[in-house]
Amino acid sequence: MRKLLICILSLFISCAGFGASVITDTETEKLVGEIISPVISAAGISPNRVKIHIIGNDDFNAFVSGGEDIYIYTGLLKQIKSPSALSAVVAHELSHTIGGHMAQMAAQMEAELKRTLLIQALGIGLMVAGGNPSLGAGVLAGGSGIANQSLLAFSRDEERMADTMAIDLLVKAKQDPNGLLQVFEQMQEMTSVMESKINPNYVNHPLTVERIKNARDKIAGLKYKYDSKNAKKHDDEYELVRAKLIGYLDTFDQVRVKYPSSNTSSAAIYARAIANMRGGNLDNARTGTLTLISRNKNNPYFYELLGDIEYQFGHYDDSVVAYEKSLSLTESAPQIQTALALVLTERNKDGDRLRAIELLKESILIEPAPLSYWVLARAYDTDARSYWALAEYYNMNRNKKTAKEYAKKAQKNLQKKSPEYIKSGDILNAH
């Protein structure tokens, strides 16, 4: 049981609607939110309305949907070199939304589609009137090619505009605009060989060398100030988050290459402790974590990791103490609350289930998650409300059939008009 739950205590992973993994981690989400909130505010969007989604994918990528949903890939977080660069990526993606580029692209595609259909209609006419099928076929093929080239040129212009707007956003947010240069320079390291063989007219982004020049020219003509003190704080915290993601998501050998034993930084110890925990080397994992705590007794996430490790040892009392300490040092941490509740249901001392139910209700109120409902069902045990909790669990996992089965069981055993009875009815009545 403990082995099965190793990776869901700190990094809760679930399947999103679009088929990718969504990683839910308090430390990562909070820091990313702090880093990008000035840019979000500068874009005229309330940070409270923005939802950050961490996507478990190694691509160097991020995108914004609807202006309020920001998707950031773990590949980007693991590879990007600074919080300033992360802010720059988000500023660029927000610029597409602010500039209405998606709507403009849709309009452009519609216009090009009409243009292509007209050309293709001309091609059909030539086939009929001229009696030469090959002539008409050539025009048909050319029609889609012209439209494609036009759309690529349009997309490249939109990217140039987004780059310029991103720099303006960063300056307005009092962030370092050189973060955008860092991103482009890192992209150039990854793609320079490939880009040297590409026709710049056949891609939807300007070549990186052009984007670097444009950004340098733009920044050189600006006067700006940014909060360097806060940036340094974020630099240190960001290194820990990167190490955490690498520790959980990379192989043990990859972690050792990136963070060899000669590296005694807190980030390196963090990554190795997590990798050791994943590999079952719990003694080394605990030693590393206790070293981290001795360096910073007020970091809630070091105690969270200690709680994970003690849980795997089967030391439930020590695990509970560590999680409680973690919660005392942070606010709004539904994932940590769920992890503590899980350990309490495993320990099952007097009062543990009631404490677990209390924690899970708070967690679900802040951020409903399938795992929270699953643990809640365990906490309710033989109580009929466990059927409702399982109905919610399956419903969130989009298993509608099983969700309705448990909702029926819940309504059969619960008092009418109770909150759980009514919520079970909502599941049964949903299409």
XYZ file of C-alpha atoms in Angstrom, residues 12-430:
419
model
C -0.708 14.234 -7.062
C -1.110 13.250 -10.706
C -4.431 12.896 -12.513
C -5.615 12.557 -16.077
C -6.875 15.745 -17.643
C -9.517 15.927 -20.309
C -6.985 16.454 -23.072
C -5.060 13.294 -22.222
C -2.019 14.824 -20.528
C -0.996 14.410 -16.907
C -1.769 17.286 -14.561
C 0.612 17.538 -11.620
C -0.799 19.074 -8.458
C 1.832 20.224 -5.985
C 1.433 22.978 -3.414
C 5.045 24.171 -3.487
C 5.250 24.348 -7.280
C 1.873 26.009 -7.779
C 2.415 28.623 -5.067
C 5.858 29.650 -6.301
C 4.854 29.756 -9.960
C 1.832 31.851 -8.960
C 4.040 34.312 -7.038
C 6.506 34.585 -9.928
C 3.973 35.293 -12.662
C 1.332 37.288 -10.731
C 2.974 40.705 -11.463
C 2.805 39.980 -15.197
C -0.799 38.807 -14.910
C -1.740 42.014 -13.067
C 0.114 44.113 -15.648
C -1.981 42.406 -18.325
C -5.123 43.691 -16.601
C -6.154 40.279 -15.274
C -6.854 39.604 -11.599
C -4.418 36.924 -10.344
C -7.272 35.518 -8.231
C -9.090 34.574 -11.428
C -6.126 32.734 -12.936
C -5.751 28.961 -12.631
C -2.277 27.514 -13.125
C -2.086 24.007 -14.553
C 1.227 22.139 -14.319
C 1.349 19.640 -17.189
C 3.486 16.524 -16.763
C 5.265 16.655 -20.096
C 8.944 17.126 -20.941
C 8.264 19.596 -23.771
C 9.729 23.101 -23.446
C 6.294 24.683 -23.640
C 3.550 26.810 -22.070
C 0.291 28.290 -23.297
C -2.637 30.396 -22.137
C -6.274 29.494 -22.724
C -8.966 32.142 -22.415
C -6.649 34.475 -20.521
C -7.369 32.799 -17.177
C -6.027 29.259 -17.597
C -2.245 29.062 -17.806
C -0.699 25.717 -18.745
C 2.995 25.262 -17.953
C 4.837 22.080 -18.884
C 7.192 20.439 -16.395
C 9.753 20.314 -19.213
C 9.775 24.104 -19.242
C 10.031 24.357 -15.445
C 12.867 21.833 -15.302
C 14.842 23.492 -18.093
C 14.132 27.222 -17.829
C 17.027 28.910 -16.063
C 15.407 31.621 -13.952
C 12.107 32.989 -12.628
C 12.631 36.025 -14.895
C 12.677 33.724 -17.905
C 9.508 31.979 -16.685
C 7.762 35.353 -16.316
C 8.855 36.203 -19.854
C 7.343 33.009 -21.285
C 4.016 33.730 -19.580
C 4.172 37.390 -20.690
C 4.624 36.235 -24.286
C 1.689 33.816 -24.075
C -0.529 36.433 -22.393
C 0.359 38.854 -25.171
C -1.303 36.553 -27.679
C -4.491 36.724 -25.628
C -4.324 40.488 -25.062
C -3.633 41.073 -28.734
C -6.571 38.914 -29.763
C -4.214 36.879 -31.891
C -6.221 33.683 -31.643
C -9.371 35.409 -32.885
C -7.362 37.147 -35.610
C -5.802 33.837 -36.614
C -9.267 32.277 -36.876
C -10.429 35.177 -39.064
C -7.295 34.875 -41.184
C -7.842 31.134 -41.573
C -11.437 31.762 -42.653
C -10.296 34.358 -45.191
C -7.582 32.051 -46.524
C -10.053 29.178 -46.698
C -12.374 31.282 -48.887
C -9.397 32.289 -50.997
C -8.350 28.660 -51.391
C -11.873 27.581 -52.327
C -12.016 30.297 -55.007
C -8.710 29.132 -56.447
C -9.851 25.535 -56.298
C -13.093 26.518 -58.038
C -10.984 28.096 -60.764
C -9.062 24.850 -61.026
C -12.250 22.832 -61.488
C -13.342 25.289 -64.197
C -10.076 24.785 -66.047
C -10.507 21.035 -65.910
C -13.953 21.317 -67.461
C -13.341 24.085 -69.971
C -9.842 23.249 -71.063
C -10.139 19.516 -71.055
C -6.709 19.196 -69.395
C -7.088 17.509 -65.980
C -3.425 17.931 -65.087
C -3.649 21.715 -65.475
C -6.597 21.925 -63.133
C -4.916 19.608 -60.600
C -1.862 21.886 -60.557
C -3.998 24.895 -59.666
C -5.755 22.899 -56.946
C -2.450 21.951 -55.329
C -1.197 25.516 -55.591
C -4.269 26.915 -53.857
C -3.602 25.217 -50.530
C 0.099 26.073 -50.766
C -0.608 29.795 -51.191
C -2.991 29.758 -48.233
C -0.477 27.903 -46.092
C 2.306 30.364 -46.872
C 0.015 33.282 -46.081
C -0.964 31.764 -42.712
C 2.660 31.057 -41.827
C 3.599 34.668 -42.592
C 0.638 35.870 -40.515
C 1.701 33.623 -37.614
C 5.297 34.904 -37.754
C 4.039 38.488 -37.568
C 1.854 37.599 -34.570
C 4.865 36.073 -32.805
C 6.934 39.211 -33.424
C 4.131 41.332 -31.978
C 3.806 39.022 -28.959
C 7.555 39.288 -28.307
C 7.362 43.088 -28.338
C 4.243 43.148 -26.162
C 5.865 40.707 -23.724
C 8.784 43.065 -23.149
C 6.361 45.949 -22.528
C 4.382 43.778 -20.100
C 7.526 42.795 -18.187
C 8.602 46.429 -17.849
C 5.113 47.439 -16.723
C 5.191 44.622 -14.137
C 8.635 45.780 -12.912
C 10.147 42.474 -14.024
C 13.476 42.014 -15.806
C 12.813 42.085 -19.587
C 16.128 40.317 -20.153
C 14.282 37.188 -19.071
C 12.902 37.008 -22.617
C 16.440 37.112 -23.984
C 17.354 34.235 -21.647
C 14.516 32.179 -23.112
C 15.556 32.877 -26.701
C 19.214 32.164 -25.964
C 18.254 28.873 -24.365
C 16.044 28.044 -27.357
C 18.957 28.821 -29.654
C 21.152 26.352 -27.756
C 18.544 23.668 -28.376
C 17.597 24.461 -31.986
C 20.509 26.293 -33.675
C 21.649 23.262 -35.694
C 18.129 22.507 -36.882
C 17.263 26.142 -37.621
C 20.373 26.547 -39.762
C 18.763 24.140 -42.250
C 15.272 25.675 -42.211
C 13.759 28.007 -44.776
C 12.441 30.871 -42.587
C 9.361 31.149 -44.828
C 8.257 27.615 -43.996
C 7.879 27.950 -40.211
C 5.238 29.641 -38.060
C 7.749 31.412 -35.745
C 10.535 33.809 -36.669
C 13.912 32.110 -36.437
C 15.417 32.411 -32.964
C 18.394 34.459 -34.152
C 15.965 37.120 -35.412
C 13.993 37.088 -32.162
C 17.195 37.576 -30.139
C 18.182 40.577 -32.255
C 14.711 42.115 -32.049
C 14.569 41.663 -28.255
C 18.042 43.124 -27.732
C 17.222 46.145 -29.879
C 13.925 46.710 -28.038
C 15.443 46.356 -24.531
C 18.421 48.571 -25.387
C 16.064 51.501 -25.971
C 14.188 51.106 -22.677
C 14.541 52.616 -19.223
C 13.248 50.247 -16.576
C 13.591 49.155 -12.957
C 12.813 45.800 -11.432
C 12.660 44.341 -7.924
C 16.078 42.651 -7.751
C 15.736 41.733 -4.047
C 12.522 39.797 -4.584
C 14.002 38.282 -7.728
C 16.902 36.818 -5.716
C 14.456 35.241 -3.239
C 12.557 33.681 -6.119
C 15.810 32.450 -7.693
C 16.591 30.352 -4.604
C 13.032 29.020 -4.287
C 12.858 28.255 -7.989
C 16.001 26.123 -7.797
C 14.290 24.043 -5.105
C 11.147 23.602 -7.215
C 13.197 22.578 -10.242
C 15.087 20.082 -8.089
C 11.811 18.716 -6.724
C 10.359 18.143 -10.182
C 13.579 16.539 -11.403
C 13.714 14.343 -8.301
C 10.178 13.080 -8.865
C 10.013 12.916 -12.656
C 13.504 11.980 -13.874
C 15.199 8.612 -13.526
C 17.575 8.061 -10.620
C 20.574 8.068 -12.974
C 19.441 11.368 -14.525
C 19.110 12.907 -11.063
C 22.622 11.785 -10.122
C 24.046 13.332 -13.305
C 22.282 16.658 -12.705
C 22.916 16.669 -8.951
C 26.070 14.625 -8.178
C 26.992 13.897 -4.550
C 29.702 16.566 -4.775
C 26.932 19.175 -5.073
C 25.963 20.087 -1.510
C 23.455 22.821 -2.355
C 19.990 22.538 -0.832
C 18.504 22.030 -4.298
C 20.834 19.079 -4.961
C 20.109 17.485 -1.567
C 16.366 17.964 -2.202
C 16.508 16.228 -5.600
C 18.632 13.349 -4.290
C 16.421 12.866 -1.202
C 13.333 12.590 -3.400
C 15.063 10.262 -5.856
C 16.274 8.086 -2.962
C 12.750 7.957 -1.563
C 11.373 6.896 -4.946
C 14.049 4.223 -5.180
C 13.320 2.837 -1.707
C 16.557 4.108 -0.150
C 14.665 5.597 2.769
C 17.593 6.011 5.166
C 19.487 8.259 2.738
C 16.255 10.052 1.856
C 15.571 10.844 5.509
C 19.193 11.887 6.185
C 19.066 14.337 3.288
C 15.694 15.721 4.351
C 16.829 16.246 7.947
C 19.851 18.124 6.591
C 17.500 20.396 4.664
C 15.382 21.007 7.777
C 18.497 21.844 9.807
C 19.313 24.499 7.184
C 15.799 25.941 7.055
C 13.432 25.053 9.890
C 10.630 27.156 8.393
C 10.325 25.493 4.975
C 6.994 23.623 5.050
C 7.868 21.459 2.058
C 10.894 19.872 3.714
C 8.559 18.659 6.501
C 6.111 17.506 3.821
C 8.866 15.354 2.306
C 9.776 14.027 5.751
C 6.127 13.069 6.234
C 6.235 11.143 2.935
C 9.392 9.290 3.977
C 8.201 8.413 7.489
C 4.947 7.140 6.003
C 6.884 4.728 3.793
C 8.886 3.554 6.777
C 5.551 2.750 8.429
C 6.271 5.331 11.136
C 2.759 6.766 11.154
C 3.205 8.831 14.328
C 6.342 10.530 12.955
C 4.649 11.045 9.593
C 1.671 12.769 11.232
C 3.969 15.049 13.259
C 5.880 16.038 10.109
C 2.730 16.775 8.098
C 1.175 18.759 10.937
C 4.363 20.831 11.133
C 4.230 21.388 7.382
C 0.633 22.615 7.585
C 1.488 24.946 10.468
C 4.027 26.699 8.238
C 1.871 27.238 5.177
C -1.610 28.360 4.211
C -4.074 26.782 1.806
C -2.323 23.477 1.160
C -5.057 21.005 0.113
C -2.560 18.429 -1.184
C -0.714 18.299 2.138
C -4.037 18.114 4.001
C -5.017 15.126 1.853
C -1.666 13.431 2.466
C -2.039 13.871 6.238
C -5.619 12.586 6.100
C -4.432 9.489 4.260
C -1.857 8.709 6.957
C -4.457 9.274 9.673
C -6.808 6.751 8.051
C -3.917 4.272 7.911
C -2.939 4.851 11.554
C -6.571 4.804 12.696
C -6.120 5.825 16.328
C -8.988 7.329 18.328
C -10.017 10.573 16.669
C -7.900 9.997 13.534
C -10.845 9.461 11.196
C -12.671 12.536 12.474
C -9.495 14.621 12.002
C -9.055 13.158 8.508
C -12.661 14.032 7.562
C -12.156 17.592 8.833
C -8.959 17.982 6.780
C -10.526 16.522 3.643
C -13.599 18.742 3.812
C -11.309 21.782 4.019
C -9.198 20.438 1.151
C -12.208 19.793 -1.085
C -13.636 23.227 -0.324
C -10.402 24.839 -1.566
C -9.584 22.484 -4.433
C -11.740 19.432 -5.185
C -9.596 16.505 -6.326
C -10.320 12.815 -6.994
C -7.756 11.633 -4.452
C -9.360 13.729 -1.712
C -12.718 12.049 -2.295
C -11.073 8.606 -2.379
C -9.388 9.203 0.984
C -12.640 10.679 2.321
C -14.411 7.420 1.443
C -11.744 5.560 3.476
C -12.204 7.969 6.368
C -15.994 7.468 6.386
C -15.389 3.692 6.388
C -18.776 1.983 6.919
C -20.681 5.280 7.063
C -23.092 5.558 4.099
C -21.414 8.846 3.176
C -18.518 6.759 1.864
C -20.767 5.802 -1.084
C -21.282 9.480 -1.877
C -17.520 10.149 -1.632
C -16.802 7.306 -4.051
C -19.502 8.620 -6.393
C -17.692 11.984 -6.427
C -14.349 10.225 -6.958
C -15.564 8.310 -10.008
C -17.443 11.323 -11.307
C -14.280 13.445 -11.233
C -12.467 10.646 -13.058
C -15.237 10.736 -15.668
C -16.412 7.207 -14.967
C -20.065 8.225 -15.076
C -21.488 4.710 -14.928
C -19.705 3.728 -11.699
C -20.335 7.195 -10.244
C -24.088 6.757 -10.707
C -23.955 3.268 -9.157
C -22.383 4.644 -5.986
C -24.722 7.654 -6.002
C -27.693 5.250 -6.018
C -26.199 3.331 -3.076
C -25.661 6.616 -1.260
C -29.262 7.777 -1.726
C -30.543 4.368 -0.652
C -28.671 4.581 2.671
C -28.562 8.306 3.451
C -31.193 10.510 5.035
C -33.154 12.516 2.507
C -32.259 16.213 2.376
C -28.790 15.537 3.823
C -26.053 17.356 1.836
C -24.565 14.064 0.620
C -28.012 12.795 -0.483
C -28.595 15.965 -2.501
C -25.106 15.876 -4.054
C -25.627 12.230 -5.004
C -28.804 13.325 -6.742
C -26.842 15.882 -8.732
C -24.595 13.091 -10.011
C -27.587 10.919 -10.895
C -29.324 13.759 -12.746
C -26.239 14.815 -14.698
